[in-house]
Amino acid sequence: MTDTDKIDIEAEKAKADAAWWKKWWRQDFSWEGLKNKPWQGWSVIESENRVVETADAPEDARKATLQDYWRWDGESLRDDQALLDLGLLEDHDGQKRFHICHLPECWKDGSESWKPNAEDERWDIIAQALMVKMGRAAKTEAEKTTPRQGEKLIGPDRRLQLAGAQIRSLPRPPTADKTQDSGPDGAYHLHAAWTRWLDAANFNEAEFASPVRFNNAQFSGGNASFNNAQFSGGYASFNNAQFSGGDANFNQAQFSSGYVSFRNAQFSGGDANFNQAQFSGGNANFRYAEFSGGYAIFYNAEFSGGYADFYNAEFSGGYANFRYAEFSGGYADFYNAEFSGGYANFRYAEFSGGYAIFYNAEFSGGYAIFRNAEFSGGYANFFNAQFSGGDANFNQAQFSGGNASFRNAQFSGGYANFGNAQFSSGYADFRYAEFSGGYAIFSSCFVSAHARYRHERRPELRSHDRCRLSKRPKSRSSRSLPHKHLAHPKKPRPAGSVAQPKIRVRKPKSWRTPRLNASLGWRQARSIGHGFGNSPSPKIRSMRQSHSLFLFSGAVFKQSAYFSGSRIFATARFSDAIFEADCFFGIAQQSLQTGKSLIPGAYFAAATSFRNALFKRTADFARCRFPDKAEDRNGLFENCRFNEVLDLKGVERLPFSAFQGIRLDQGLSLDPVHPMDDQFDEALEQAQIAAERDQAACEAKDYKPDQDPERERRGADNRFAALEAGCRVLKTQMAAAEDKAREQHFFSYEIRAREKRTEHALAAKRSEMRADPDKQKAWRHRLQAWLLPDPNRQFQLWASQRYGRISHYGGSVTGPLATLGKASIWILALYISLSFISGLFGSRVMEDICLFHSCSSELHPIVFELLEAVAKGALGPFRLLAGRGEVFGYLGESAPLFRGFIMAGMLVHGLISAALIFLSLLALRRNFQIN
């Protein structure tokens, strides 16, 4: 979220707060205003000065009001003077009279009352008054109604009447004194409409044993926490509530005895957390709710009591997480919902209670993720939905409850991925859908008899990506469905988390030398416990692959996987694989027994990819051998994540370019002999050869760029960029390990790779300019094509090369000093030349100088002056060590031009020496690990 977005949110909060205050004043919760607000189910007998239930009241009794509620002390109605004496009523100059609980935080003119002061003693009076009232609160029954029908109580309203109050906190209900009318120990009986909370509202683990109303309440003082709260007494209404002070926490809350309504609620202060909340008592209404303050998290929430209504809800504050949510009580309505704040994640969500309605929904904030979602309760309606924020991912989704309609849907933000999706009940309707953001992927999806594709604007799908249309659904035995695997606190989930494998892996007689059928591959193969023979873990050793593909893309290894000793001479793909346990492509820890040699690491002889793979435990690549060709190893670990240390001990040749884009949470382990300059020189040569092969392939007559999956990786710039990025990763890891010597080595490799990129870019620019006939007509363009096709990059290349020659890219201590010595000799020669030239034109510089036999025992002052000038220039920032005197001061005002040249030379000499001394000291710091 940008600073501008935060400013906009704060402005919206201020606007909403001002609107709330305006409405609160209009409600008039002053002492006189409370006369107009009924206290339902109660009447006042004026002659007896007491309150009774309306059912037991005489005919001449009047209806009770909220003013009577605050007058009633359990025995009689106190008058105003008695309340004033007790401090329960307050008068302020020019303001209406208020009960102390309803006294506003600030007045209409903006001036503050005493309530913003949390240390004021009058808060104790409020706490005591609330405790007394809470002790008299009791269970209240209400008819089961909908939010639109309003509140219909059965009998008198015995709840604590906090309507319009402005308090800091609410004490816990008393549990010691128990009467016949009291509810369970510690249960709340609360009516808190229009209540303003000036401090954090803590209702964690509370029980609401009566219908509870927080309509139009404002939680502005901090977090509103209802974690593990139980709403067991009836409905829970938060309509128009404002959660502006912090997070709204309803984690594991249970709404078990009526509907829950957050209609028009505003979550602007922070995250809205409904993790594992259970909506089992009735409908869950979030119509027009605004989640603008942060994430909206309904992770593992259960909507089992009725429908889940998010009609016109706005998720603009951040990530909307409905992962593992279960909509089993009725339809899930997200009609016109807007997901603009971030990802919309419905992964593994279950829509089993009815229709799943995303009609006209907008996913503009990020990816729309419905991977492994199950639509089994009825139609899945995405009519006119817009996926403009990123990829729309329905990979392995199951549409088994009825028709699946994506008619008029627009996929403009990225890929539309329905790979392995199953349309097993009803039709799949994509008429007039537009796939403009990227590929439309329907690879391996399953669609039953009524699929409609006749009138849609068809995306251009490749032959192997087209859906397979079947006339009758396949059984689970022939094509297994995906499962979910998260441990649920109330209902256990199946252990599997991905689709079952497409093929059945039969146990070979020996795992020593199996041969895999390349036409089937190992895509989405799963290793779960005893899935590979009797061994608890798959051990694939000394494997020889004789076919063109070796695929483990999307594989999930639940137990340890062993690939040590493998010899893979085919293209190997481990993209998106998940290694949840230890993974061994080599075995770093092994003892050398008599007569036995070490088990070698895996040998990847051809193109290999671990892109997007996840290694959660040990990743052992000890003694592995990686592809020799640059194009086969570039980006080998791209976007691959290692949660623990990547072990590369024993690897003879570092695959520098393989580390492009890798993510290492705990770093990597290398042998002390690395890095080696000769290996990097060979890597540069291999990158150059790969670039030449790319050029030859692109110039072939039958080359079709749109059919080349490696098009974006071809060319000299991409090949050397991969090498540069890989060295940068290694440099960063050495820096994190505070290994400054090796950090400098990889830094020098990074710069050398960048130099190669620049050289090729300049060569390409020069060739382009030479080939342009219009530019060749002008002599200046011809000269530029030969000399400086791109002056900026040419200077960068020149400076980088000089840096390398002088200091070996910051690694040499003596190199800069030797260069400084050479420069000083040249400067001295220049000064001597200037002295002679100045003397030829009659200057006093050479006056009285002797030559050969005419010299006396005393040297001429010019000798000392020249040496002093060179010494001061060579010392650079330490020139004061050579004295404070001015060079050639004995000349006085004579020879000003000569002295000017000398001063200019000293200035240039000083700048050069300062830079060289700095380079030498920097190299000294790196070599001796000085922090």
mmCIF file of C-alpha atoms in Angstrom, residues 497-635:
data_model
loop_
_atom_site.group_PDB
_atom_site.id
_atom_site.type_symbol
_atom_site.label_atom_id
_atom_site.label_comp_id
_atom_site.label_asym_id
_atom_site.label_seq_id
_atom_site.Cartn_x
_atom_site.Cartn_y
_atom_site.Cartn_z
ATOM 1 C CA SER A 497 -3.353 -31.709 -1.020
ATOM 2 C CA VAL A 498 -2.960 -32.031 -4.765
ATOM 3 C CA ALA A 499 -4.446 -34.023 -7.595
ATOM 4 C CA GLN A 500 -3.832 -37.727 -7.703
ATOM 5 C CA PRO A 501 -1.200 -38.764 -10.235
ATOM 6 C CA LYS A 502 -2.290 -39.270 -13.808
ATOM 7 C CA ILE A 503 -0.360 -42.510 -14.035
ATOM 8 C CA ARG A 504 0.081 -45.462 -11.759
ATOM 9 C CA VAL A 505 3.691 -46.125 -10.808
ATOM 10 C CA ARG A 506 4.291 -49.818 -10.573
ATOM 11 C CA LYS A 507 7.049 -51.050 -8.391
ATOM 12 C CA PRO A 508 9.931 -52.276 -10.571
ATOM 13 C CA LYS A 509 11.902 -55.319 -9.629
ATOM 14 C CA SER A 510 14.794 -53.105 -8.703
ATOM 15 C CA TRP A 511 15.141 -49.388 -8.172
ATOM 16 C CA ARG A 512 18.753 -49.577 -9.204
ATOM 17 C CA THR A 513 18.356 -49.130 -12.948
ATOM 18 C CA PRO A 514 14.726 -48.361 -13.815
ATOM 19 C CA ARG A 515 13.766 -46.939 -17.189
ATOM 20 C CA LEU A 516 11.003 -44.374 -17.360
ATOM 21 C CA ASN A 517 8.652 -44.041 -20.285
ATOM 22 C CA ALA A 518 9.129 -40.499 -21.589
ATOM 23 C CA SER A 519 5.668 -40.389 -23.127
ATOM 24 C CA LEU A 520 4.159 -40.747 -19.649
ATOM 25 C CA GLY A 521 6.779 -38.942 -17.624
ATOM 26 C CA TRP A 522 6.525 -38.262 -13.898
ATOM 27 C CA ARG A 523 4.436 -35.090 -14.056
ATOM 28 C CA GLN A 524 2.415 -34.676 -10.875
ATOM 29 C CA ALA A 525 3.755 -37.928 -9.457
ATOM 30 C CA ARG A 526 3.426 -38.058 -5.692
ATOM 31 C CA SER A 527 5.622 -39.701 -3.131
ATOM 32 C CA ILE A 528 3.567 -40.431 -0.014
ATOM 33 C CA GLY A 529 5.103 -42.810 2.489
ATOM 34 C CA HIS A 530 5.124 -46.242 0.880
ATOM 35 C CA GLY A 531 4.203 -45.078 -2.599
ATOM 36 C CA PHE A 532 7.456 -46.430 -4.000
ATOM 37 C CA GLY A 533 7.744 -50.049 -3.035
ATOM 38 C CA ASN A 534 8.230 -51.175 0.528
ATOM 39 C CA SER A 535 10.655 -48.388 1.320
ATOM 40 C CA PRO A 536 9.246 -45.507 3.336
ATOM 41 C CA SER A 537 10.959 -43.088 0.972
ATOM 42 C CA PRO A 538 11.593 -43.207 -2.764
ATOM 43 C CA LYS A 539 15.236 -44.040 -3.400
ATOM 44 C CA ILE A 540 16.194 -43.540 -7.019
ATOM 45 C CA ARG A 541 19.862 -44.269 -7.351
ATOM 46 C CA SER A 542 22.169 -44.841 -10.303
ATOM 47 C CA MET A 543 19.258 -43.995 -12.568
ATOM 48 C CA ARG A 544 19.809 -43.960 -16.316
ATOM 49 C CA GLN A 545 17.324 -42.045 -18.420
ATOM 50 C CA SER A 546 17.301 -43.057 -22.063
ATOM 51 C CA HIS A 547 14.447 -40.874 -23.276
ATOM 52 C CA SER A 548 14.140 -37.180 -24.112
ATOM 53 C CA LEU A 549 12.220 -36.004 -21.042
ATOM 54 C CA PHE A 550 12.561 -36.550 -17.331
ATOM 55 C CA LEU A 551 9.616 -34.838 -15.703
ATOM 56 C CA PHE A 552 8.808 -34.273 -12.056
ATOM 57 C CA SER A 553 6.956 -31.024 -12.635
ATOM 58 C CA GLY A 554 4.426 -30.465 -9.881
ATOM 59 C CA ALA A 555 5.556 -33.526 -7.942
ATOM 60 C CA VAL A 556 4.977 -33.588 -4.193
ATOM 61 C CA PHE A 557 7.345 -35.614 -2.019
ATOM 62 C CA LYS A 558 5.847 -36.128 1.420
ATOM 63 C CA GLN A 559 8.790 -38.234 2.605
ATOM 64 C CA SER A 560 12.493 -38.081 1.882
ATOM 65 C CA ALA A 561 13.519 -38.377 -1.740
ATOM 66 C CA TYR A 562 16.847 -39.763 -2.916
ATOM 67 C CA PHE A 563 18.353 -39.034 -6.338
ATOM 68 C CA SER A 564 21.987 -39.528 -5.426
ATOM 69 C CA GLY A 565 23.998 -41.311 -8.083
ATOM 70 C CA SER A 566 21.471 -40.521 -10.805
ATOM 71 C CA ARG A 567 22.702 -39.969 -14.343
ATOM 72 C CA ILE A 568 20.187 -37.880 -16.187
ATOM 73 C CA PHE A 569 21.039 -37.433 -19.842
ATOM 74 C CA ALA A 570 17.633 -36.080 -20.839
ATOM 75 C CA THR A 571 15.858 -32.825 -20.238
ATOM 76 C CA ALA A 572 14.961 -32.793 -16.542
ATOM 77 C CA ARG A 573 12.041 -30.814 -15.193
ATOM 78 C CA PHE A 574 11.416 -30.407 -11.460
ATOM 79 C CA SER A 575 9.420 -27.213 -11.913
ATOM 80 C CA ASP A 576 6.882 -26.510 -9.137
ATOM 81 C CA ALA A 577 7.931 -29.641 -7.273
ATOM 82 C CA ILE A 578 7.463 -29.624 -3.504
ATOM 83 C CA PHE A 579 9.937 -31.454 -1.279
ATOM 84 C CA GLU A 580 8.291 -31.434 2.138
ATOM 85 C CA ALA A 581 10.950 -33.689 3.684
ATOM 86 C CA ASP A 582 14.685 -34.103 3.138
ATOM 87 C CA CYS A 583 15.801 -34.220 -0.472
ATOM 88 C CA PHE A 584 19.077 -35.844 -1.510
ATOM 89 C CA PHE A 585 20.543 -35.322 -4.961
ATOM 90 C CA GLY A 586 23.821 -36.078 -3.295
ATOM 91 C CA ILE A 587 24.699 -37.361 0.158
ATOM 92 C CA ALA A 588 26.976 -34.978 2.027
ATOM 93 C CA GLN A 589 27.133 -37.007 5.246
ATOM 94 C CA GLN A 590 28.370 -40.508 4.476
ATOM 95 C CA SER A 591 31.127 -42.574 6.021
ATOM 96 C CA LEU A 592 33.758 -44.189 3.833
ATOM 97 C CA GLN A 593 33.709 -47.888 4.600
ATOM 98 C CA THR A 594 36.377 -50.375 3.586
ATOM 99 C CA GLY A 595 36.025 -51.383 -0.033
ATOM 100 C CA LYS A 596 33.263 -48.885 -0.743
ATOM 101 C CA SER A 597 33.476 -45.564 -2.521
ATOM 102 C CA LEU A 598 31.422 -42.480 -1.902
ATOM 103 C CA ILE A 599 28.044 -42.321 -3.595
ATOM 104 C CA PRO A 600 28.356 -39.597 -6.246
ATOM 105 C CA GLY A 601 25.910 -36.803 -6.619
ATOM 106 C CA ALA A 602 23.392 -36.628 -9.415
ATOM 107 C CA TYR A 603 24.651 -35.809 -12.903
ATOM 108 C CA PHE A 604 22.468 -33.474 -14.942
ATOM 109 C CA ALA A 605 23.834 -33.832 -18.432
ATOM 110 C CA ALA A 606 21.124 -31.969 -20.354
ATOM 111 C CA ALA A 607 18.795 -29.029 -19.779
ATOM 112 C CA THR A 608 17.565 -29.006 -16.193
ATOM 113 C CA SER A 609 15.026 -26.844 -14.388
ATOM 114 C CA PHE A 610 13.979 -26.532 -10.765
ATOM 115 C CA ARG A 611 12.017 -23.369 -11.412
ATOM 116 C CA ASN A 612 9.466 -22.555 -8.706
ATOM 117 C CA ALA A 613 10.342 -25.677 -6.705
ATOM 118 C CA LEU A 614 10.086 -25.567 -2.925
ATOM 119 C CA PHE A 615 12.534 -27.332 -0.603
ATOM 120 C CA LYS A 616 11.125 -27.198 2.919
ATOM 121 C CA ARG A 617 13.823 -29.328 4.544
ATOM 122 C CA THR A 618 17.380 -30.373 3.750
ATOM 123 C CA ALA A 619 18.352 -29.795 0.114
ATOM 124 C CA ASP A 620 21.467 -31.856 -0.471
ATOM 125 C CA PHE A 621 23.206 -31.300 -3.828
ATOM 126 C CA ALA A 622 26.633 -32.422 -2.613
ATOM 127 C CA ARG A 623 28.985 -33.611 -5.392
ATOM 128 C CA CYS A 624 26.335 -32.977 -8.048
ATOM 129 C CA ARG A 625 27.419 -32.242 -11.580
ATOM 130 C CA PHE A 626 25.422 -29.676 -13.479
ATOM 131 C CA PRO A 627 25.029 -29.234 -17.254
ATOM 132 C CA ASP A 628 28.076 -28.095 -19.187
ATOM 133 C CA LYS A 629 26.204 -25.947 -21.702
ATOM 134 C CA ALA A 630 25.242 -22.490 -20.552
ATOM 135 C CA GLU A 631 21.774 -22.670 -22.084
ATOM 136 C CA ASP A 632 21.094 -25.917 -20.198
ATOM 137 C CA ARG A 633 21.850 -24.479 -16.765
ATOM 138 C CA ASN A 634 20.809 -20.818 -17.062
ATOM 139 C CA GLY A 635 18.126 -20.141 -14.456
#
